[in-house]
Short mmCIF file of C-alpha atoms and ligand atoms in Angstrom, two decimals:
data_model
loop_
_atom_site.label_atom_id
_atom_site.label_comp_id
_atom_site.label_asym_id
_atom_site.label_seq_id
_atom_site.Cartn_x
_atom_site.Cartn_y
_atom_site.Cartn_z
CA UNK A 1 -20.21 44.37 20.53
CA UNK A 2 -22.69 41.94 20.95
CA UNK A 3 -21.22 38.83 22.54
CA UNK A 4 -22.43 35.54 20.96
CA UNK A 5 -22.83 36.38 17.25
CA UNK A 6 -21.14 36.54 13.84
CA UNK A 7 -19.99 39.22 11.94
CA UNK A 8 -21.84 38.86 9.38
CA UNK A 9 -24.77 39.20 11.65
CA UNK A 10 -23.27 42.92 13.11
CA UNK A 11 -22.18 45.14 10.12
CA UNK A 12 -24.10 45.40 6.57
CA UNK A 13 -20.80 45.39 4.89
CA UNK A 14 -19.69 46.98 1.99
CA UNK A 15 -21.58 46.65 -1.03
CA UNK A 16 -21.59 48.72 -4.25
CA UNK A 17 -25.55 47.99 -5.21
CA UNK A 18 -26.99 47.39 -1.92
CA UNK A 19 -27.02 44.01 -2.53
CA UNK A 20 -26.44 42.54 1.10
CA UNK A 21 -26.88 38.47 1.77
CA UNK A 22 -28.10 39.34 4.99
CA UNK A 23 -29.95 42.57 4.99
CA UNK A 24 -32.95 41.35 6.47
CA UNK A 25 -31.27 40.18 9.82
CA UNK A 26 -30.58 43.91 9.86
CA UNK A 27 -34.19 45.12 8.81
CA UNK A 28 -36.63 42.63 9.30
CA UNK A 29 -39.29 42.95 6.89
CA UNK A 30 -42.21 42.93 9.16
CA UNK A 31 -41.51 45.62 11.56
CA UNK A 32 -41.02 48.06 7.91
CA UNK A 33 -44.80 47.06 6.56
CA UNK A 34 -46.19 48.17 9.85
CA UNK A 35 -44.91 51.51 9.05
CA UNK A 36 -47.40 51.19 5.52
CA UNK A 37 -50.24 53.72 6.17
CA UNK A 38 -53.99 52.34 5.80
CA UNK A 39 -56.57 53.46 3.00
CA UNK A 40 -54.10 54.07 -0.14
CA UNK A 41 -54.76 50.98 -1.47
CA UNK A 42 -57.52 51.17 -4.10
CA UNK A 43 -59.10 48.37 -6.44
CA UNK A 44 -59.19 50.30 -9.62
CA UNK A 45 -59.77 47.77 -11.86
CA UNK A 46 -63.35 46.39 -12.61
CA UNK A 47 -61.28 42.51 -12.71
CA UNK A 48 -60.22 42.84 -9.28
CA UNK A 49 -56.59 42.04 -10.21
CA UNK A 50 -54.46 44.21 -8.09
CA UNK A 51 -50.70 44.08 -9.45
CA UNK A 52 -47.53 45.35 -7.82
CA UNK A 53 -44.34 45.59 -8.65
CA UNK A 54 -40.66 45.67 -5.65
CA UNK A 55 -37.61 46.93 -7.27
CA UNK A 56 -34.74 46.05 -5.99
CA UNK A 57 -35.89 42.72 -3.93
CA UNK A 58 -32.89 41.58 -2.23
CA UNK A 59 -33.60 38.03 -1.14
CA UNK A 60 -37.42 38.45 -0.78
CA UNK A 61 -38.54 38.69 2.21
CA UNK A 62 -40.35 42.43 2.27
CA UNK A 63 -42.20 41.04 -0.89
CA UNK A 64 -43.88 38.64 0.73
CA UNK A 65 -44.93 41.11 3.61
CA UNK A 66 -46.23 43.66 0.85
CA UNK A 67 -47.92 40.94 -0.90
CA UNK A 68 -49.72 40.08 2.70
CA UNK A 69 -50.02 43.35 3.59
CA UNK A 70 -51.67 43.98 0.20
CA UNK A 71 -54.42 41.22 1.10
CA UNK A 72 -55.32 42.58 3.99
CA UNK A 73 -55.87 45.88 2.62
CA UNK A 74 -57.59 45.25 -0.19
CA UNK A 75 -61.38 43.40 -0.87
CA UNK A 76 -60.94 39.78 0.10
CA UNK A 77 -61.83 38.76 -3.25
CA UNK A 78 -59.02 40.25 -5.08
CA UNK A 79 -56.59 38.77 -6.79
CA UNK A 80 -52.83 40.64 -5.38
CA UNK A 81 -49.82 39.50 -8.02
CA UNK A 82 -46.54 41.04 -6.82
CA UNK A 83 -42.88 40.82 -9.35
CA UNK A 84 -40.40 41.44 -7.02
CA UNK A 85 -37.09 42.31 -9.66
CA UNK A 86 -33.41 42.43 -8.09
CA UNK A 87 -29.98 42.28 -10.15
CA UNK A 88 -28.49 39.64 -7.79
CA UNK A 89 -28.87 36.76 -8.96
CA UNK A 90 -28.14 34.83 -6.00
CA UNK A 91 -30.15 37.25 -4.04
CA UNK A 92 -33.46 36.40 -6.94
CA UNK A 93 -32.35 32.17 -5.86
CA UNK A 94 -32.64 32.74 -2.68
CA UNK A 95 -36.23 34.77 -3.10
CA UNK A 96 -37.68 32.15 -5.43
CA UNK A 97 -35.91 29.14 -3.06
CA UNK A 98 -38.57 30.79 -0.02
CA UNK A 99 -41.07 31.32 -1.46
CA UNK A 100 -43.98 28.86 -3.12
CA UNK A 101 -47.08 31.49 -3.67
CA UNK A 102 -47.84 31.78 -7.34
CA UNK A 103 -49.17 35.16 -6.65
CA UNK A 104 -45.19 36.15 -5.90
CA UNK A 105 -42.57 36.51 -8.68
CA UNK A 106 -39.16 37.28 -8.64
CA UNK A 107 -37.02 38.20 -11.49
CA UNK A 108 -33.80 38.71 -11.62
CA UNK A 109 -33.32 42.25 -13.11
CA UNK A 110 -31.17 45.29 -13.58
CA UNK A 111 -33.62 48.22 -13.63
CA UNK A 112 -31.82 49.93 -16.51
CA UNK A 113 -30.92 46.86 -18.66
CA UNK A 114 -32.37 47.15 -21.81
CA UNK A 115 -34.45 43.98 -20.82
CA UNK A 116 -36.13 45.62 -18.40
CA UNK A 117 -39.26 47.30 -20.41
CA UNK A 118 -39.63 43.98 -22.16
CA UNK A 119 -39.67 42.13 -18.88
CA UNK A 120 -42.41 44.26 -17.46
CA UNK A 121 -44.44 44.89 -20.22
CA UNK A 122 -44.43 40.57 -20.74
CA UNK A 123 -45.58 40.48 -17.19
CA UNK A 124 -48.30 42.66 -16.89
CA UNK A 125 -49.15 41.82 -20.56
CA UNK A 126 -49.48 38.21 -18.74
CA UNK A 127 -52.04 39.99 -16.00
CA UNK A 128 -53.73 41.26 -19.08
CA UNK A 129 -52.77 45.28 -17.46
CA UNK A 130 -50.57 48.10 -19.25
CA UNK A 131 -49.49 49.48 -15.44
CA UNK A 132 -48.81 48.51 -12.08
CA UNK A 133 -51.09 49.63 -9.38
CA UNK A 134 -48.04 50.42 -7.24
CA UNK A 135 -44.64 50.20 -7.86
CA UNK A 136 -42.22 50.28 -4.29
CA UNK A 137 -38.69 51.55 -4.39
CA UNK A 138 -37.73 50.47 -0.89
CA UNK A 139 -33.81 51.86 0.21
CA UNK A 140 -32.89 51.58 -3.83
CA UNK A 141 -32.57 55.44 -4.61
CA UNK A 142 -29.12 55.59 -2.65
CA UNK A 143 -27.18 52.87 -5.05
CA UNK A 144 -29.02 53.77 -8.39
CA UNK A 145 -27.61 57.69 -6.83
CA UNK A 146 -24.93 56.24 -6.47
CA UNK A 147 -23.72 54.15 -9.52
CA UNK A 148 -25.63 56.28 -11.52
CA UNK A 149 -25.27 60.08 -10.60
CA UNK A 150 -27.66 62.50 -10.57
CA UNK A 151 -29.34 61.98 -14.00
CA UNK A 152 -29.32 58.29 -13.16
CA UNK A 153 -31.45 58.94 -10.40
CA UNK A 154 -33.60 61.32 -12.48
CA UNK A 155 -34.06 58.95 -15.35
CA UNK A 156 -35.16 56.15 -12.85
CA UNK A 157 -37.67 58.05 -11.25
CA UNK A 158 -39.23 59.25 -14.26
CA UNK A 159 -39.00 56.19 -15.26
CA UNK A 160 -41.03 54.27 -12.90
CA UNK A 161 -43.75 57.09 -13.13
CA UNK A 162 -44.82 55.90 -16.16
CA UNK A 163 -45.79 52.11 -15.31
CA UNK A 164 -47.73 53.31 -11.83
CA UNK A 165 -50.33 54.71 -10.83
CA UNK A 166 -49.26 54.69 -7.18
CA UNK A 167 -45.43 55.11 -6.21
CA UNK A 168 -43.98 54.32 -2.92
CA UNK A 169 -40.53 55.63 -2.23
CA UNK A 170 -38.27 55.23 1.05
CA UNK A 171 -35.61 57.39 0.10
CA UNK A 172 -32.37 56.73 2.06
CA UNK A 173 -30.48 60.03 3.71
CA UNK A 174 -27.52 61.77 3.28
CA UNK A 175 -25.69 60.75 5.88
CA UNK A 176 -26.16 57.21 4.39
CA UNK A 177 -24.22 58.30 1.44
CA UNK A 178 -21.02 58.78 3.07
CA UNK A 179 -21.76 55.92 5.45
CA UNK A 180 -21.85 53.15 1.88
CA UNK A 181 -18.76 55.14 0.61
CA UNK A 182 -17.20 55.06 3.91
CA UNK A 183 -17.92 51.32 3.95
CA UNK A 184 -16.06 51.10 0.28
CA UNK A 185 -13.28 52.36 1.46
CA UNK A 186 -12.38 50.76 4.43
CA UNK A 187 -12.66 47.43 2.43
CA UNK A 188 -9.99 48.30 0.22
CA UNK A 189 -12.19 48.87 -2.62
CA UNK A 190 -12.49 51.71 -5.11
CA UNK A 191 -15.54 54.33 -3.56
CA UNK A 192 -18.28 55.40 -5.34
CA UNK A 193 -17.01 57.14 -8.74
CA UNK A 194 -19.87 59.95 -8.78
CA UNK A 195 -20.31 60.16 -5.62
CA UNK A 196 -18.56 63.92 -5.23
CA UNK A 197 -20.37 64.71 -7.84
CA UNK A 198 -23.59 64.76 -7.36
CA UNK A 199 -25.56 67.96 -6.82
CA UNK A 200 -28.29 66.56 -5.41
CA UNK A 201 -27.06 65.96 -2.04
CA UNK A 202 -28.62 67.06 1.49
CA UNK A 203 -32.10 66.54 1.24
CA UNK A 204 -33.03 63.90 -0.71
CA UNK A 205 -37.04 63.41 -0.06
CA UNK A 206 -37.15 67.46 -1.15
CA UNK A 207 -35.08 66.09 -4.32
CA UNK A 208 -37.27 62.99 -4.96
CA UNK A 209 -40.34 64.86 -3.91
CA UNK A 210 -39.44 67.55 -6.28
CA UNK A 211 -38.95 65.36 -9.13
CA UNK A 212 -41.41 63.18 -9.03
CA UNK A 213 -44.14 66.21 -8.64
CA UNK A 214 -42.56 67.42 -11.67
CA UNK A 215 -45.67 68.69 -13.84
CA UNK A 216 -44.69 66.98 -16.79
CA UNK A 217 -45.16 63.83 -14.90
CA UNK A 218 -48.92 64.20 -13.65
CA UNK A 219 -48.33 62.29 -9.57
CA UNK A 220 -48.49 64.33 -6.38
CA UNK A 221 -47.88 63.54 -2.86
CA UNK A 222 -50.47 62.49 -0.66
CA UNK A 223 -48.42 61.21 2.14
CA UNK A 224 -45.21 61.26 3.81
CA UNK A 225 -45.02 58.45 7.42
CA UNK A 226 -42.66 59.82 10.15
CA UNK A 227 -38.99 58.39 10.69
CA UNK A 228 -39.15 54.67 11.15
CA UNK A 229 -36.70 53.46 13.79
CA UNK A 230 -33.63 53.60 11.22
CA UNK A 231 -34.18 57.15 10.36
CA UNK A 232 -36.17 56.82 7.44
CA UNK A 233 -39.56 58.21 5.87
CA UNK A 234 -41.72 56.64 3.08
CA UNK A 235 -43.20 58.79 0.70
CA UNK A 236 -46.23 57.20 -1.28
CA UNK A 237 -47.47 59.17 -4.25
CA UNK A 238 -50.23 59.16 -6.57
CA UNK A 239 -50.88 60.06 -10.14
CA UNK A 240 -53.25 63.18 -11.01
C1 SAM B 1 -30.10 47.84 0.52
S1 SAM B 1 -31.47 46.49 -0.16
C2 SAM B 1 -32.95 46.91 -0.17
C3 SAM B 1 -33.77 46.15 -0.09
C4 SAM B 1 -35.34 46.33 -0.20
N1 SAM B 1 -36.08 47.03 -1.11
C5 SAM B 1 -35.96 46.51 1.24
O1 SAM B 1 -35.59 47.63 1.50
O2 SAM B 1 -36.16 45.92 1.84
C6 SAM B 1 -31.18 47.38 -2.46
C7 SAM B 1 -31.43 46.64 -3.06
O3 SAM B 1 -31.36 47.29 -4.20
C8 SAM B 1 -31.08 46.82 -5.31
N2 SAM B 1 -30.56 47.09 -6.54
C9 SAM B 1 -29.46 48.32 -6.20
N3 SAM B 1 -29.80 48.94 -7.62
C10 SAM B 1 -30.47 48.04 -8.54
C11 SAM B 1 -30.91 48.01 -9.75
N4 SAM B 1 -30.58 49.01 -10.75
N5 SAM B 1 -31.99 47.01 -10.12
C12 SAM B 1 -32.07 46.26 -9.90
N6 SAM B 1 -32.02 46.15 -7.97
C13 SAM B 1 -31.24 46.99 -7.78
C14 SAM B 1 -30.00 45.62 -4.64
O4 SAM B 1 -29.33 44.62 -5.31
C15 SAM B 1 -29.86 45.43 -3.44
O5 SAM B 1 -30.62 44.12 -3.12
#
C-alpha cells in the first residue's frame, strides 16, 4: 500500500450504484476526455446551439471537461449546453457547488424515475430543441445492468437512443461486475440480487453494440476507441 495515503484514496470501496464519493481521485476527468476522437462532433442545427446530456455524472468533473472539449471541437460561435444527471443528491450538490458556468447544469434524477421524461423534455424545450445532439454514458451501464438486469439494460439503451443523435458509451467490462459484487460481499452488504440471473455476460461491448444497432433503432456504430489505461473502450454511435 502506498504510504501517506488515506484509505478512501486507495480503493473506490463498495457501492450499489457506482455513486463513489471520491471517483475522480481514481479516474481523473481530463485524462478521460483525451481519449475522445476528434471530428465526430458536428453542429447539425442552424441555431448554433449544441446540447449534450451526461447520464450518471457523479460529482460533475467529467461533465465540466466534456463541455470544454465540445466547445473546443465545435465552431467557436457554438453555444454548447450540457446537462449532467445523477441519482445521488450529495454528488449533484457537489457538482453544482463546483461549477458556476450557466451552460452547465446538473439535476438529481434517477434515469428510471417517472420524472425523467419531463425533466429532459423541459430542459430541451428551454433550448428550443426536441432531442440532444449527444448523450454520454460513461461507466454507468454496469450499474444499470446490475440493478435492473438484462431487461433494464436494454430499456436504458432503448430510451437513450430515442433522445439523441449521437450516443457515446463507455461500458464496464465483465470483470468489473465480479469486482463490484466482491466488494459488496466483502463490506458485508447484500450482493446484487440479479447478478447470477444475467444472460448478457462476457463481452459487454458486443452486447451493447448489438442492442444499440438493432435495425429498429436506426443507429450505426461509427467508432470504437482503443482500451484506455484502465481497460475500457469508448463506443460511438450515430442515428442513420
Ligand atoms: C461510476 S460512476 C461514473 C461517473 C461518470 N459517468 C464518469 O464516468 O466519470 C456511475 C454514476 O452513475 C450514477 N448512476 C447509477 N445509476 C443511475 C441511474 N439509474 N440514474 C442516474 N444516475 C445513475 C451513479 O450515482 C454514479 O455517480
